[in-house]
Amino acid sequence: MVRRRETLCIHSDQPHRDETNALSFPIYQSATFGHTDLGGTGFAYSREKNPTRSHLEHIMSTLEGAASTSAFSSGMAAVSACFELFAPSDHIVCTEDLYGGVTRLFEVVTQKNGVTVSFVDTSDLAAVEQEIRPHTRAIYIETPSNPMMKVSDIAALARLAHSHGLLLIVDNTFLSPYLQNPIALGADLVIHSGTKFIAGHNDTIAGFVCAGTPELGDRIALIAKTTGAGLAPFDAWLVERGVKTLAVRMNQQEHNAHAVAQWLTQHPHVTEVLYVGLPENPGFRQNARQARGAGAMISFRTDTPQRAQRMLKKIHLVTFAESLGGVESLLTYPLTQTHADVPELLRKKLGITNTLLRLSVGIEAADDIISDLAQALE
Ligand SMILES: Cc1ncc(COP(=O)(O)O)c(C=O)c1O
């Protein structure tokens, strides 16, 4: 029987319990596992494989439609694992407007290892094609992008990538597997910061790489086991508990985000609202074609930098904090927080200025979020 997404979040595709039949899958807090014979039980050492982590990886595979998933200790560990697929002289075409930590990874680690990266607007297919070189090995995207909410056409990029023998890697953090499944659209690898919507409670750090084929999944699993950044059992349990409510949280967050975005567009001190759920957003149609919703991430611009900075001090209910996707609404100042490590020239080109704020809408009552933003904008 085919299960719907809401059901998969709670029960996965089949009942998966240990021999105690506990509804909350146990935390197997063990570094090593005794062998009963030479074949073993499939579990030997937790860096390689742990039952609690495997349980969560299976749930993520069913939600993303992946052949297999590896769970990591952070979203950045997941991104780093993907980059271990490449060798010196390889080249990657990448969304120019993406999480600043990934830009820092490229500058601090990837380039040092001889892998070069070109940053382009991946919502522009022709621009991506122009950047493909003989040594290009992958296209790496975030859609919607961070923080400018540009939408890239996943299926078209997959076709382009495959026609040149490249991998398409999609960071699906902003929409979560509940709203978007890049593998079904042709992507080879899907990355998540599990810290965000998937775990959902701002209480743990986690990451995932979901692979479209068993071969790619095995390569990532080998990197995970070898480099040793697998998700710890307790964190895997916390994330799994969070996933159970992914559907209801995401529905409420998106509902709130629509209300907040609409309200922001009417505000006299707000000069621009970037939300892919607004029909006037350039990415609205493409997002609607490839995703089941617009999510809960909104960027907006105030009329002055002073107002943006004052807002961060005046908010009460919404918290001035980095991160996104949790039940609590968070307001971020990309210039000095998430995107501080993006080179200044690129930041200016992208429009990450001192008037730009990014809001992750939580599950509080929409009216309360709006009241708080209203008083902070005065
Ligand atoms: C889109 C995106 N990808 C990856 C990451 C990295 O994830 P983590 O903070 O879990 O390492 C983040 C973190 O903010 C993110 O926003």
PDB file of C-alpha atoms in Angstrom, residues 94-100 102-103 119-124 140-154 157 170-175 180 197 274-277 281-284 286-287 290 294-301 324 334 338-339 342 346 349-352 356-359:
ATOM      1  CA  CYS A  94      27.516  26.297  -7.980  1.00  0.00           C
ATOM      2  CA  THR A  95      24.573  28.547  -7.090  1.00  0.00           C
ATOM      3  CA  GLU A  96      26.078  31.952  -6.317  1.00  0.00           C
ATOM      4  CA  ASP A  97      23.529  32.691  -3.645  1.00  0.00           C
ATOM      5  CA  LEU A  98      23.857  29.935  -1.074  1.00  0.00           C
ATOM      6  CA  TYR A  99      24.470  29.338   2.614  1.00  0.00           C
ATOM      7  CA  GLY A 100      27.632  31.250   3.595  1.00  0.00           C
ATOM      8  CA  VAL A 102      29.258  26.400   2.101  1.00  0.00           C
ATOM      9  CA  THR A 103      31.020  29.350   0.487  1.00  0.00           C
ATOM     10  CA  PHE A 119      29.469  30.776  -8.716  1.00  0.00           C
ATOM     11  CA  VAL A 120      26.596  31.490 -11.098  1.00  0.00           C
ATOM     12  CA  ASP A 121      22.923  32.321 -11.005  1.00  0.00           C
ATOM     13  CA  THR A 122      21.610  28.763 -11.425  1.00  0.00           C
ATOM     14  CA  SER A 123      18.073  30.044 -12.041  1.00  0.00           C
ATOM     15  CA  ASP A 124      19.555  31.009 -15.438  1.00  0.00           C
ATOM     16  CA  TYR A 140      25.565  22.197  -6.988  1.00  0.00           C
ATOM     17  CA  ILE A 141      22.408  24.148  -6.183  1.00  0.00           C
ATOM     18  CA  GLU A 142      20.151  25.443  -3.454  1.00  0.00           C
ATOM     19  CA  THR A 143      16.557  26.115  -4.456  1.00  0.00           C
ATOM     20  CA  PRO A 144      15.025  28.350  -3.211  1.00  0.00           C
ATOM     21  CA  SER A 145      18.383  30.024  -2.758  1.00  0.00           C
ATOM     22  CA  ASN A 146      19.665  31.527   0.430  1.00  0.00           C
ATOM     23  CA  PRO A 147      18.868  34.357   1.150  1.00  0.00           C
ATOM     24  CA  MET A 148      17.560  35.756  -2.168  1.00  0.00           C
ATOM     25  CA  MET A 149      14.947  33.015  -2.716  1.00  0.00           C
ATOM     26  CA  LYS A 150      15.759  32.436  -6.372  1.00  0.00           C
ATOM     27  CA  VAL A 151      14.349  29.239  -7.838  1.00  0.00           C
ATOM     28  CA  SER A 152      16.402  26.934 -10.061  1.00  0.00           C
ATOM     29  CA  ASP A 153      14.747  24.448 -12.416  1.00  0.00           C
ATOM     30  CA  ILE A 154      15.852  21.096 -10.953  1.00  0.00           C
ATOM     31  CA  LEU A 157      19.516  21.268 -14.565  1.00  0.00           C
ATOM     32  CA  VAL A 170      20.722  19.756  -4.544  1.00  0.00           C
ATOM     33  CA  ASP A 171      20.669  21.233  -1.045  1.00  0.00           C
ATOM     34  CA  ASN A 172      16.981  20.725  -0.172  1.00  0.00           C
ATOM     35  CA  THR A 173      17.157  22.232   3.321  1.00  0.00           C
ATOM     36  CA  PHE A 174      14.785  25.154   2.697  1.00  0.00           C
ATOM     37  CA  LEU A 175      11.801  23.074   1.552  1.00  0.00           C
ATOM     38  CA  GLN A 180      10.285  18.923  -2.548  1.00  0.00           C
ATOM     39  CA  PHE A 197      12.929  21.719   9.295  1.00  0.00           C
ATOM     40  CA  LEU A 274      11.247  37.808  -1.281  1.00  0.00           C
ATOM     41  CA  TYR A 275       9.022  34.767  -0.795  1.00  0.00           C
ATOM     42  CA  VAL A 276       8.487  32.099  -3.430  1.00  0.00           C
ATOM     43  CA  GLY A 277       4.846  31.772  -2.336  1.00  0.00           C
ATOM     44  CA  ASN A 281       8.070  36.438  -7.092  1.00  0.00           C
ATOM     45  CA  PRO A 282      10.031  35.550 -10.273  1.00  0.00           C
ATOM     46  CA  GLY A 283      10.448  31.978  -9.015  1.00  0.00           C
ATOM     47  CA  PHE A 284       6.799  31.443  -8.061  1.00  0.00           C
ATOM     48  CA  GLN A 286       8.902  27.268 -11.302  1.00  0.00           C
ATOM     49  CA  ASN A 287       8.680  26.531  -7.599  1.00  0.00           C
ATOM     50  CA  GLN A 290       8.614  21.358  -8.898  1.00  0.00           C
ATOM     51  CA  ALA A 294       6.656  27.510  -0.856  1.00  0.00           C
ATOM     52  CA  GLY A 295       7.985  26.768   2.619  1.00  0.00           C
ATOM     53  CA  ALA A 296       8.514  29.212   5.437  1.00  0.00           C
ATOM     54  CA  MET A 297      11.579  31.265   4.497  1.00  0.00           C
ATOM     55  CA  ILE A 298      11.099  34.950   3.720  1.00  0.00           C
ATOM     56  CA  SER A 299      13.711  37.614   3.049  1.00  0.00           C
ATOM     57  CA  PHE A 300      12.722  41.268   3.114  1.00  0.00           C
ATOM     58  CA  ARG A 301      14.257  44.689   2.938  1.00  0.00           C
ATOM     59  CA  LEU A 324      15.983  28.335  10.463  1.00  0.00           C
ATOM     60  CA  PRO A 334      22.572  37.698   6.665  1.00  0.00           C
ATOM     61  CA  THR A 338      24.825  33.508   7.814  1.00  0.00           C
ATOM     62  CA  HIS A 339      26.571  35.262   4.915  1.00  0.00           C
ATOM     63  CA  VAL A 342      30.677  35.530   1.512  1.00  0.00           C
ATOM     64  CA  LEU A 346      29.681  38.796  -4.321  1.00  0.00           C
ATOM     65  CA  LYS A 349      26.234  41.673  -6.430  1.00  0.00           C
ATOM     66  CA  LEU A 350      23.661  39.392  -4.808  1.00  0.00           C
ATOM     67  CA  GLY A 351      22.013  42.208  -2.850  1.00  0.00           C
ATOM     68  CA  ILE A 352      22.961  40.994   0.627  1.00  0.00           C
ATOM     69  CA  LEU A 356      18.174  42.763   4.199  1.00  0.00           C
ATOM     70  CA  LEU A 357      16.622  40.526   6.863  1.00  0.00           C
ATOM     71  CA  ARG A 358      15.748  36.835   6.658  1.00  0.00           C
ATOM     72  CA  LEU A 359      12.835  35.422   8.559  1.00  0.00           C
TER      73      LEU A 359
END
